[in-house]
């Protein structure tokens, strides 16, 4: 079978939806008719992860002009936080972000831990605060 031709036909028949929807038979569906009840492959999940990571990085880069001055490890912390809770959630860390901008990484790390987010994500917050403080992954 010609998979390229078959995929083009299926795309035409199914149409594309970037958001989940219920198909006529009531199944949660996304993309080109992908039934989410079947799950996704690890390869698809890794592809989506890379897209989501790139989106989070772009958002952080575009929102904080001083981001470029940070070392790789601290850039990662901000991107991870945006990935986890969205850019709006990250922007809610006003004291932490002010401390990062000033290069006061010890205060930034403390502010990260003094949050509802830290209680929700536990070990992740502890690890990220250490990375923020030390600048090492």
N, CA, C and O atoms as a GROMACS GRO file, in nm:
protein
  548
    1UNK      N    1   0.085  -0.119   0.000
    1UNK     CA    2   0.000   0.000   0.000
    1UNK      C    3   0.089   0.124   0.000
    1UNK      O    4   0.196   0.126   0.061
    2UNK      N    5   0.043   0.225  -0.068
    2UNK     CA    6   0.112   0.354  -0.072
    2UNK      C    7   0.070   0.434   0.052
    2UNK      O    8  -0.037   0.496   0.054
    3UNK      N    9   0.155   0.432   0.157
    3UNK     CA   10   0.120   0.497   0.283
    3UNK      C   11   0.108   0.649   0.272
    3UNK      O   12   0.028   0.710   0.343
    4UNK      N   13   0.185   0.709   0.184
    4UNK     CA   14   0.176   0.855   0.166
    4UNK      C   15   0.039   0.891   0.109
    4UNK      O   16  -0.026   0.984   0.156
    5UNK      N   17  -0.003   0.817   0.008
    5UNK     CA   18  -0.133   0.841  -0.055
    5UNK      C   19  -0.246   0.810   0.045
    5UNK      O   20  -0.344   0.885   0.054
    6UNK      N   21  -0.232   0.700   0.118
    6UNK     CA   22  -0.334   0.662   0.216
    6UNK      C   23  -0.346   0.769   0.325
    6UNK      O   24  -0.457   0.806   0.364
    7UNK      N   25  -0.233   0.818   0.375
    7UNK     CA   26  -0.236   0.922   0.479
    7UNK      C   27  -0.301   1.050   0.428
    7UNK      O   28  -0.377   1.114   0.500
    8UNK      N   29  -0.272   1.087   0.303
    8UNK     CA   30  -0.332   1.207   0.246
    8UNK      C   31  -0.485   1.193   0.238
    8UNK      O   32  -0.558   1.288   0.268
    9UNK      N   33  -0.532   1.076   0.199
    9UNK     CA   34  -0.677   1.053   0.192
    9UNK      C   35  -0.739   1.059   0.331
    9UNK      O   36  -0.842   1.124   0.351
   10UNK      N   37  -0.677   0.991   0.427
   10UNK     CA   38  -0.731   0.989   0.564
   10UNK      C   39  -0.734   1.131   0.621
   10UNK      O   40  -0.830   1.170   0.687
   11UNK      N   41  -0.630   1.208   0.595
   11UNK     CA   42  -0.627   1.348   0.641
   11UNK      C   43  -0.746   1.424   0.583
   11UNK      O   44  -0.811   1.502   0.654
   12UNK      N   45  -0.774   1.402   0.456
   12UNK     CA   46  -0.887   1.470   0.392
   12UNK      C   47  -1.020   1.425   0.453
   12UNK      O   48  -1.108   1.508   0.478
   13UNK      N   49  -1.034   1.297   0.477
   13UNK     CA   50  -1.159   1.245   0.532
   13UNK      C   51  -1.179   1.288   0.678
   13UNK      O   52  -1.288   1.330   0.716
   14UNK      N   53  -1.076   1.277   0.757
   14UNK     CA   54  -1.086   1.303   0.901
   14UNK      C   55  -1.083   1.451   0.935
   14UNK      O   56  -1.151   1.496   1.027
   15UNK      N   57  -1.003   1.528   0.860
   15UNK     CA   58  -0.979   1.666   0.900
   15UNK      C   59  -0.885   1.668   1.019
   15UNK      O   60  -0.858   1.563   1.079
   16UNK      N   61  -0.835   1.784   1.053
   16UNK     CA   62  -0.739   1.798   1.163
   16UNK      C   63  -0.801   1.874   1.278
   16UNK      O   64  -0.869   1.975   1.258
   17UNK      N   65  -0.777   1.827   1.399
   17UNK     CA   66  -0.818   1.900   1.518
   17UNK      C   67  -0.702   1.899   1.617
   17UNK      O   68  -0.657   1.794   1.661
   18UNK      N   69  -0.654   2.018   1.650
   18UNK     CA   70  -0.544   2.025   1.747
   18UNK      C   71  -0.594   2.006   1.890
   18UNK      O   72  -0.516   1.980   1.981
   19UNK      N   73  -0.724   2.017   1.908
   19UNK     CA   74  -0.782   1.998   2.041
   19UNK      C   75  -0.865   1.870   2.043
   19UNK      O   76  -0.926   1.833   1.942
   20UNK      N   77  -0.869   1.803   2.156
   20UNK     CA   78  -0.951   1.682   2.167
   20UNK      C   79  -1.099   1.713   2.145
   20UNK      O   80  -1.148   1.819   2.183
   21UNK      N   81  -1.168   1.620   2.085
   21UNK     CA   82  -1.312   1.633   2.063
   21UNK      C   83  -1.374   1.493   2.069
   21UNK      O   84  -1.303   1.392   2.059
   22UNK      N   85  -1.503   1.487   2.085
   22UNK     CA   86  -1.574   1.360   2.082
   22UNK      C   87  -1.619   1.333   1.939
   22UNK      O   88  -1.688   1.414   1.879
   23UNK      N   89  -1.579   1.220   1.886
   23UNK     CA   90  -1.622   1.182   1.751
   23UNK      C   91  -1.769   1.140   1.756
   23UNK      O   92  -1.826   1.129   1.864
   24UNK      N   93  -1.832   1.117   1.640
   24UNK     CA   94  -1.975   1.081   1.641
   24UNK      C   95  -2.008   0.957   1.725
   24UNK      O   96  -2.121   0.942   1.770
   25UNK      N   97  -1.910   0.870   1.746
   25UNK     CA   98  -1.937   0.751   1.829
   25UNK      C   99  -1.902   0.774   1.976
   25UNK      O  100  -1.910   0.682   2.057
   26UNK      N  101  -1.862   0.899   2.009
   26UNK     CA  102  -1.837   0.934   2.148
   26UNK      C  103  -1.696   0.911   2.198
   26UNK      O  104  -1.670   0.926   2.317
   27UNK      N  105  -1.604   0.876   2.110
   27UNK     CA  106  -1.465   0.853   2.150
   27UNK      C  107  -1.387   0.985   2.150
   27UNK      O  108  -1.401   1.067   2.060
   28UNK      N  109  -1.304   1.004   2.252
   28UNK     CA  110  -1.219   1.121   2.258
   28UNK      C  111  -1.111   1.108   2.152
   28UNK      O  112  -1.037   1.009   2.149
   29UNK      N  113  -1.103   1.208   2.064
   29UNK     CA  114  -1.021   1.200   1.943
   29UNK      C  115  -0.940   1.328   1.929
   29UNK      O  116  -0.980   1.434   1.977
   30UNK      N  117  -0.824   1.317   1.863
   30UNK     CA  118  -0.739   1.434   1.838
   30UNK      C  119  -0.663   1.413   1.708
   30UNK      O  120  -0.655   1.301   1.656
   31UNK      N  121  -0.608   1.521   1.656
   31UNK     CA  122  -0.526   1.512   1.534
   31UNK      C  123  -0.610   1.476   1.414
   31UNK      O  124  -0.712   1.539   1.388
   32UNK      N  125  -0.567   1.374   1.343
   32UNK     CA  126  -0.639   1.324   1.226
   32UNK      C  127  -0.714   1.197   1.263
   32UNK      O  128  -0.686   1.090   1.209
   33UNK      N  129  -0.810   1.210   1.355
   33UNK     CA  130  -0.893   1.097   1.392
   33UNK      C  131  -0.827   0.997   1.486
   33UNK      O  132  -0.868   0.882   1.491
   34UNK      N  133  -0.725   1.041   1.560
   34UNK     CA  134  -0.660   0.949   1.654
   34UNK      C  135  -0.746   0.932   1.779
   34UNK      O  136  -0.774   1.029   1.849
   35UNK      N  137  -0.786   0.810   1.805
   35UNK     CA  138  -0.867   0.776   1.922
   35UNK      C  139  -0.775   0.776   2.044
   35UNK      O  140  -0.687   0.690   2.057
   36UNK      N  141  -0.796   0.872   2.134
   36UNK     CA  142  -0.710   0.883   2.251
   36UNK      C  143  -0.726   0.766   2.348
   36UNK      O  144  -0.640   0.743   2.432
   37UNK      N  145  -0.835   0.694   2.338
   37UNK     CA  146  -0.852   0.577   2.423
   37UNK      C  147  -0.750   0.469   2.390
   37UNK      O  148  -0.728   0.378   2.470
   38UNK      N  149  -0.688   0.477   2.273
   38UNK     CA  150  -0.581   0.384   2.236
   38UNK      C  151  -0.446   0.432   2.288
   38UNK      O  152  -0.347   0.360   2.279
   39UNK      N  153  -0.443   0.552   2.343
   39UNK     CA  154  -0.317   0.608   2.391
   39UNK      C  155  -0.230   0.655   2.275
   39UNK      O  156  -0.277   0.667   2.162
   40UNK      N  157  -0.102   0.681   2.305
   40UNK     CA  158  -0.006   0.720   2.202
   40UNK      C  159   0.121   0.638   2.224
   40UNK      O  160   0.143   0.582   2.332
   41UNK      N  161   0.201   0.632   2.122
   41UNK     CA  162   0.328   0.558   2.133
   41UNK      C  163   0.429   0.642   2.211
   41UNK      O  164   0.414   0.763   2.226
   42UNK      N  165   0.531   0.575   2.259
   42UNK     CA  166   0.640   0.646   2.328
   42UNK      C  167   0.705   0.746   2.232
   42UNK      O  168   0.741   0.857   2.273
   43UNK      N  169   0.720   0.707   2.106
   43UNK     CA  170   0.781   0.796   2.007
   43UNK      C  171   0.695   0.922   1.987
   43UNK      O  172   0.748   1.032   1.976
   44UNK      N  173   0.565   0.904   1.982
   44UNK     CA  174   0.476   1.020   1.969
   44UNK      C  175   0.484   1.109   2.092
   44UNK      O  176   0.486   1.232   2.082
   45UNK      N  177   0.491   1.047   2.209
   45UNK     CA  178   0.501   1.124   2.333
   45UNK      C  179   0.632   1.203   2.337
   45UNK      O  180   0.634   1.318   2.382
   46UNK      N  181   0.740   1.143   2.292
   46UNK     CA  182   0.869   1.212   2.290
   46UNK      C  183   0.869   1.327   2.189
   46UNK      O  184   0.929   1.431   2.214
   47UNK      N  185   0.802   1.308   2.076
   47UNK     CA  186   0.789   1.416   1.978
   47UNK      C  187   0.710   1.532   2.038
   47UNK      O  188   0.750   1.648   2.023
   48UNK      N  189   0.600   1.502   2.105
   48UNK     CA  190   0.518   1.606   2.168
   48UNK      C  191   0.598   1.676   2.278
   48UNK      O  192   0.590   1.798   2.292
   49UNK      N  193   0.674   1.600   2.355
   49UNK     CA  194   0.759   1.659   2.458
   49UNK      C  195   0.855   1.762   2.399
   49UNK      O  196   0.870   1.872   2.453
   50UNK      N  197   0.918   1.727   2.289
   50UNK     CA  198   1.012   1.821   2.226
   50UNK      C  199   0.941   1.948   2.177
   50UNK      O  200   0.994   2.058   2.190
   51UNK      N  201   0.822   1.932   2.122
   51UNK     CA  202   0.744   2.050   2.079
   51UNK      C  203   0.704   2.136   2.198
   51UNK      O  204   0.715   2.258   2.193
   52UNK      N  205   0.659   2.073   2.305
   52UNK     CA  206   0.617   2.146   2.424
   52UNK      C  207   0.736   2.216   2.490
   52UNK      O  208   0.724   2.328   2.538
   53UNK      N  209   0.851   2.149   2.492
   53UNK     CA  210   0.972   2.208   2.548
   53UNK      C  211   1.016   2.329   2.467
   53UNK      O  212   1.052   2.432   2.524
   54UNK      N  213   1.012   2.318   2.336
   54UNK     CA  214   1.048   2.431   2.249
   54UNK      C  215   0.952   2.547   2.270
   54UNK      O  216   0.995   2.663   2.270
   55UNK      N  217   0.823   2.518   2.286
   55UNK     CA  218   0.723   2.623   2.309
   55UNK      C  219   0.752   2.695   2.441
   55UNK      O  220   0.746   2.818   2.447
   56UNK      N  221   0.782   2.619   2.545
   56UNK     CA  222   0.812   2.678   2.676
   56UNK      C  223   0.938   2.764   2.668
   56UNK      O  224   0.942   2.873   2.725
   57UNK      N  225   1.040   2.715   2.599
   57UNK     CA  226   1.164   2.791   2.586
   57UNK      C  227   1.141   2.923   2.512
   57UNK      O  228   1.190   3.027   2.554
   58UNK      N  229   1.067   2.918   2.403
   58UNK     CA  230   1.036   3.041   2.328
   58UNK      C  231   0.962   3.141   2.416
   58UNK      O  232   0.993   3.261   2.414
   59UNK      N  233   0.866   3.093   2.493
   59UNK     CA  234   0.788   3.181   2.578
   59UNK      C  235   0.876   3.250   2.682
   59UNK      O  236   0.863   3.370   2.706
   60UNK      N  237   0.966   3.174   2.742
   60UNK     CA  238   1.055   3.232   2.844
   60UNK      C  239   1.152   3.330   2.780
   60UNK      O  240   1.171   3.441   2.831
   61UNK      N  241   1.213   3.292   2.669
   61UNK     CA  242   1.307   3.381   2.599
   61UNK      C  243   1.241   3.513   2.563
   61UNK      O  244   1.301   3.619   2.578
   62UNK      N  245   1.118   3.506   2.514
   62UNK     CA  246   1.048   3.626   2.469
   62UNK      C  247   0.995   3.712   2.584
   62UNK      O  248   0.964   3.830   2.563
   63UNK      N  249   0.984   3.656   2.702
   63UNK     CA  250   0.926   3.728   2.815
   63UNK      C  251   1.029   3.793   2.906
   63UNK      O  252   0.999   3.892   2.973
   64UNK      N  253   1.148   3.738   2.910
   64UNK     CA  254   1.249   3.788   3.003
   64UNK      C  255   1.377   3.820   2.926
   64UNK      O  256   1.455   3.730   2.897
   65UNK      N  257   1.399   3.947   2.892
   65UNK     CA  258   1.514   3.983   2.810
   65UNK      C  259   1.648   3.947   2.875
   65UNK      O  260   1.748   3.930   2.804
   66UNK      N  261   1.651   3.936   3.004
   66UNK     CA  262   1.774   3.900   3.076
   66UNK      C  263   1.800   3.750   3.074
   66UNK      O  264   1.906   3.707   3.120
   67UNK      N  265   1.708   3.670   3.024
   67UNK     CA  266   1.723   3.524   3.019
   67UNK      C  267   1.854   3.484   2.954
   67UNK      O  268   1.918   3.388   2.996
   68UNK      N  269   1.895   3.558   2.852
   68UNK     CA  270   2.017   3.526   2.776
   68UNK      C  271   2.143   3.536   2.862
   68UNK      O  272   2.244   3.473   2.831
   69UNK      N  273   2.137   3.613   2.969
   69UNK     CA  274   2.254   3.631   3.056
   69UNK      C  275   2.273   3.515   3.154
   69UNK      O  276   2.378   3.502   3.216
   70UNK      N  277   2.171   3.431   3.167
   70UNK     CA  278   2.177   3.319   3.261
   70UNK      C  279   2.259   3.204   3.203
   70UNK      O  280   2.267   3.187   3.081
   71UNK      N  281   2.319   3.125   3.292
   71UNK     CA  282   2.386   3.004   3.246
   71UNK      C  283   2.280   2.901   3.205
   71UNK      O  284   2.161   2.917   3.233
   72UNK      N  285   2.326   2.797   3.141
   72UNK     CA  286   2.238   2.694   3.086
   72UNK      C  287   2.150   2.630   3.194
   72UNK      O  288   2.032   2.605   3.170
   73UNK      N  289   2.206   2.603   3.310
   73UNK     CA  290   2.130   2.536   3.416
   73UNK      C  291   2.015   2.624   3.464
   73UNK      O  292   1.904   2.574   3.484
   74UNK      N  293   2.039   2.751   3.483
   74UNK     CA  294   1.933   2.840   3.532
   74UNK      C  295   1.830   2.869   3.423
   74UNK      O  296   1.712   2.887   3.452
   75UNK      N  297   1.874   2.873   3.300
   75UNK     CA  298   1.777   2.884   3.190
   75UNK      C  299   1.683   2.763   3.194
   75UNK      O  300   1.562   2.777   3.177
   76UNK      N  301   1.741   2.645   3.216
   76UNK     CA  302   1.661   2.524   3.224
   76UNK      C  303   1.556   2.534   3.334
   76UNK      O  304   1.441   2.495   3.312
   77UNK      N  305   1.592   2.587   3.450
   77UNK     CA  306   1.497   2.596   3.561
   77UNK      C  307   1.375   2.677   3.519
   77UNK      O  308   1.261   2.637   3.543
   78UNK      N  309   1.398   2.792   3.456
   78UNK     CA  310   1.286   2.877   3.414
   78UNK      C  311   1.202   2.808   3.307
   78UNK      O  312   1.079   2.815   3.309
   79UNK      N  313   1.267   2.742   3.214
   79UNK     CA  314   1.194   2.671   3.108
   79UNK      C  315   1.115   2.556   3.168
   79UNK      O  316   1.000   2.533   3.130
   80UNK      N  317   1.175   2.482   3.261
   80UNK     CA  318   1.104   2.372   3.325
   80UNK      C  319   0.981   2.422   3.399
   80UNK      O  320   0.874   2.361   3.392
   81UNK      N  321   0.996   2.532   3.470
   81UNK     CA  322   0.881   2.586   3.543
   81UNK      C  323   0.771   2.631   3.447
   81UNK      O  324   0.653   2.609   3.474
   82UNK      N  325   0.809   2.694   3.336
   82UNK     CA  326   0.709   2.735   3.236
   82UNK      C  327   0.646   2.612   3.171
   82UNK      O  328   0.526   2.612   3.143
   83UNK      N  329   0.725   2.510   3.147
   83UNK     CA  330   0.673   2.386   3.091
   83UNK      C  331   0.570   2.325   3.186
   83UNK      O  332   0.464   2.278   3.142
   84UNK      N  333   0.600   2.326   3.314
   84UNK     CA  334   0.517   2.262   3.415
   84UNK      C  335   0.388   2.338   3.443
   84UNK      O  336   0.282   2.277   3.454
   85UNK      N  337   0.397   2.471   3.454
   85UNK     CA  338   0.278   2.546   3.498
   85UNK      C  339   0.236   2.656   3.402
   85UNK      O  340   0.147   2.735   3.432
   86UNK      N  341   0.300   2.661   3.286
   86UNK     CA  342   0.267   2.764   3.189
   86UNK      C  343   0.340   2.894   3.219
   86UNK      O  344   0.386   2.916   3.331
   87UNK      N  345   0.350   2.979   3.118
   87UNK     CA  346   0.420   3.106   3.135
   87UNK      C  347   0.351   3.192   3.240
   87UNK      O  348   0.418   3.259   3.320
   88UNK      N  349   0.219   3.192   3.241
   88UNK     CA  350   0.146   3.273   3.340
   88UNK      C  351   0.180   3.227   3.481
   88UNK      O  352   0.196   3.310   3.571
   89UNK      N  353   0.190   3.098   3.502
   89UNK     CA  354   0.227   3.047   3.633
   89UNK      C  355   0.367   3.090   3.673
   89UNK      O  356   0.390   3.132   3.786
   90UNK      N  357   0.461   3.081   3.580
   90UNK     CA  358   0.598   3.126   3.607
   90UNK      C  359   0.601   3.275   3.640
   90UNK      O  360   0.670   3.317   3.732
   91UNK      N  361   0.526   3.354   3.564
   91UNK     CA  362   0.525   3.499   3.588
   91UNK      C  363   0.468   3.535   3.725
   91UNK      O  364   0.492   3.646   3.774
   92UNK      N  365   0.395   3.443   3.787
   92UNK     CA  366   0.343   3.467   3.921
   92UNK      C  367   0.452   3.466   4.028
   92UNK      O  368   0.429   3.510   4.140
   93UNK      N  369   0.569   3.417   3.994
   93UNK     CA  370   0.682   3.413   4.087
   93UNK      C  371   0.761   3.545   4.078
   93UNK      O  372   0.879   3.545   4.044
   94UNK      N  373   0.696   3.653   4.109
   94UNK     CA  374   0.753   3.787   4.091
   94UNK      C  375   0.882   3.808   4.171
   94UNK      O  376   0.980   3.859   4.118
   95UNK      N  377   0.882   3.770   4.299
   95UNK     CA  378   1.002   3.787   4.382
   95UNK      C  379   1.115   3.698   4.333
   95UNK      O  380   1.231   3.741   4.330
   96UNK      N  381   1.083   3.577   4.296
   96UNK     CA  382   1.185   3.486   4.246
   96UNK      C  383   1.246   3.538   4.117
   96UNK      O  384   1.368   3.537   4.100
   97UNK      N  385   1.161   3.584   4.026
   97UNK     CA  386   1.210   3.636   3.898
   97UNK      C  387   1.294   3.762   3.917
   97UNK      O  388   1.395   3.780   3.849
   98UNK      N  389   1.253   3.848   4.008
   98UNK     CA  390   1.331   3.969   4.037
   98UNK      C  391   1.469   3.930   4.092
   98UNK      O  392   1.570   3.990   4.056
   99UNK      N  393   1.472   3.830   4.178
   99UNK     CA  394   1.600   3.784   4.234
   99UNK      C  395   1.688   3.724   4.124
   99UNK      O  396   1.809   3.748   4.122
  100UNK      N  397   1.629   3.645   4.034
  100UNK     CA  398   1.706   3.587   3.924
  100UNK      C  399   1.764   3.698   3.838
  100UNK      O  400   1.881   3.693   3.801
  101UNK      N  401   1.683   3.795   3.806
  101UNK     CA  402   1.730   3.906   3.721
  101UNK      C  403   1.847   3.979   3.786
  101UNK      O  404   1.938   4.026   3.717
  102UNK      N  405   1.846   3.990   3.920
  102UNK     CA  406   1.954   4.058   3.993
  102UNK      C  407   2.074   3.966   4.020
  102UNK      O  408   2.176   4.012   4.071
  103UNK      N  409   2.062   3.840   3.985
  103UNK     CA  410   2.171   3.746   4.010
  103UNK      C  411   2.175   3.695   4.153
  103UNK      O  412   2.275   3.636   4.194
  104UNK      N  413   2.068   3.716   4.228
  104UNK     CA  414   2.059   3.668   4.365
  104UNK      C  415   1.993   3.530   4.365
  104UNK      O  416   1.874   3.517   4.393
  105UNK      N  417   2.070   3.431   4.332
  105UNK     CA  418   2.016   3.298   4.310
  105UNK      C  419   1.977   3.228   4.440
  105UNK      O  420   1.890   3.141   4.439
  106UNK      N  421   2.039   3.263   4.551
  106UNK     CA  422   2.002   3.205   4.679
  106UNK      C  423   1.859   3.247   4.716
  106UNK      O  424   1.778   3.164   4.757
  107UNK      N  425   1.829   3.376   4.701
  107UNK     CA  426   1.693   3.425   4.728
  107UNK      C  427   1.595   3.364   4.630
  107UNK      O  428   1.484   3.325   4.668
  108UNK      N  429   1.634   3.355   4.504
  108UNK     CA  430   1.546   3.296   4.404
  108UNK      C  431   1.510   3.152   4.442
  108UNK      O  432   1.394   3.112   4.432
  109UNK      N  433   1.609   3.076   4.486
  109UNK     CA  434   1.585   2.937   4.526
  109UNK      C  435   1.490   2.930   4.645
  109UNK      O  436   1.402   2.844   4.648
  110UNK      N  437   1.507   3.018   4.740
  110UNK     CA  438   1.418   3.020   4.858
  110UNK      C  439   1.276   3.056   4.816
  110UNK      O  440   1.180   2.996   4.865
  111UNK      N  441   1.262   3.152   4.728
  111UNK     CA  442   1.128   3.192   4.680
  111UNK      C  443   1.058   3.078   4.607
  111UNK      O  444   0.937   3.062   4.617
  112UNK      N  445   1.136   2.999   4.534
  112UNK     CA  446   1.077   2.885   4.464
  112UNK      C  447   1.015   2.788   4.564
  112UNK      O  448   0.907   2.734   4.541
  113UNK      N  449   1.085   2.765   4.674
  113UNK     CA  450   1.038   2.668   4.774
  113UNK      C  451   0.926   2.722   4.860
  113UNK      O  452   0.850   2.645   4.920
  114UNK      N  453   0.915   2.854   4.868
  114UNK     CA  454   0.810   2.918   4.948
  114UNK      C  455   0.689   2.944   4.860
  114UNK      O  456   0.650   3.058   4.839
  115UNK      N  457   0.629   2.836   4.810
  115UNK     CA  458   0.519   2.851   4.716
  115UNK      C  459   0.426   2.730   4.721
  115UNK      O  460   0.463   2.622   4.766
  116UNK      N  461   0.305   2.753   4.674
  116UNK     CA  462   0.208   2.644   4.660
  116UNK      C  463   0.259   2.541   4.559
  116UNK      O  464   0.240   2.421   4.575
  117UNK      N  465   0.324   2.591   4.455
  117UNK     CA  466   0.380   2.505   4.351
  117UNK      C  467   0.477   2.403   4.412
  117UNK      O  468   0.472   2.285   4.378
  118UNK      N  469   0.565   2.448   4.502
  118UNK     CA  470   0.663   2.359   4.563
  118UNK      C  471   0.594   2.247   4.640
  118UNK      O  472   0.637   2.132   4.636
  119UNK      N  473   0.487   2.282   4.708
  119UNK     CA  474   0.412   2.180   4.783
  119UNK      C  475   0.347   2.080   4.686
  119UNK      O  476   0.335   1.962   4.717
  120UNK      N  477   0.306   2.128   4.570
  120UNK     CA  478   0.240   2.041   4.473
  120UNK      C  479   0.337   1.946   4.403
  120UNK      O  480   0.305   1.830   4.381
  121UNK      N  481   0.456   1.996   4.368
  121UNK     CA  482   0.548   1.914   4.288
  121UNK      C  483   0.658   1.849   4.371
  121UNK      O  484   0.731   1.764   4.320
  122UNK      N  485   0.671   1.886   4.497
  122UNK     CA  486   0.762   1.819   4.589
  122UNK      C  487   0.907   1.816   4.546
  122UNK      O  488   0.972   1.920   4.534
  123UNK      N  489   0.957   1.695   4.521
  123UNK     CA  490   1.100   1.676   4.490
  123UNK      C  491   1.145   1.758   4.369
  123UNK      O  492   1.258   1.806   4.365
  124UNK      N  493   1.057   1.775   4.273
  124UNK     CA  494   1.093   1.854   4.155
  124UNK      C  495   1.132   1.995   4.196
  124UNK      O  496   1.232   2.048   4.148
  125UNK      N  497   1.054   2.057   4.283
  125UNK     CA  498   1.084   2.192   4.329
  125UNK      C  499   1.215   2.196   4.406
  125UNK      O  500   1.294   2.289   4.390
  126UNK      N  501   1.239   2.097   4.489
  126UNK     CA  502   1.364   2.091   4.565
  126UNK      C  503   1.484   2.082   4.471
  126UNK      O  504   1.582   2.155   4.487
  127UNK      N  505   1.475   1.994   4.373
  127UNK     CA  506   1.585   1.978   4.277
  127UNK      C  507   1.606   2.105   4.195
  127UNK      O  508   1.719   2.148   4.175
  128UNK      N  509   1.497   2.165   4.147
  128UNK     CA  510   1.510   2.286   4.066
  128UNK      C  511   1.565   2.402   4.148
  128UNK      O  512   1.643   2.482   4.096
  129UNK      N  513   1.526   2.412   4.275
  129UNK     CA  514   1.578   2.521   4.358
  129UNK      C  515   1.729   2.505   4.380
  129UNK      O  516   1.801   2.605   4.385
  130UNK      N  517   1.776   2.381   4.392
  130UNK     CA  518   1.920   2.356   4.406
  130UNK      C  519   1.994   2.394   4.278
  130UNK      O  520   2.102   2.453   4.283
  131UNK      N  521   1.936   2.360   4.164
  131UNK     CA  522   1.996   2.398   4.036
  131UNK      C  523   2.001   2.550   4.025
  131UNK      O  524   2.102   2.606   3.982
  132UNK      N  525   1.892   2.617   4.063
  132UNK     CA  526   1.889   2.763   4.058
  132UNK      C  527   1.999   2.822   4.146
  132UNK      O  528   2.071   2.912   4.104
  133UNK      N  529   2.011   2.770   4.267
  133UNK     CA  530   2.109   2.826   4.361
  133UNK      C  531   2.253   2.802   4.315
  133UNK      O  532   2.336   2.893   4.321
  134UNK      N  533   2.283   2.682   4.269
  134UNK     CA  534   2.421   2.646   4.237
  134UNK      C  535   2.460   2.668   4.090
  134UNK      O  536   2.578   2.682   4.059
  135UNK      N  537   2.360   2.673   4.002
  135UNK     CA  538   2.390   2.689   3.860
  135UNK      C  539   2.446   2.564   3.796
  135UNK      O  540   2.516   2.570   3.695
  136UNK      N  541   2.415   2.448   3.857
  136UNK     CA  542   2.464   2.320   3.805
  136UNK      C  543   2.348   2.222   3.798
  136UNK      O  544   2.264   2.218   3.888
  137UNK      N  545   2.341   2.144   3.692
  137UNK     CA  546   2.236   2.044   3.678
  137UNK      C  547   2.277   1.919   3.752
  137UNK      O  548   2.203   1.821   3.754
   0.00000   0.00000   0.00000
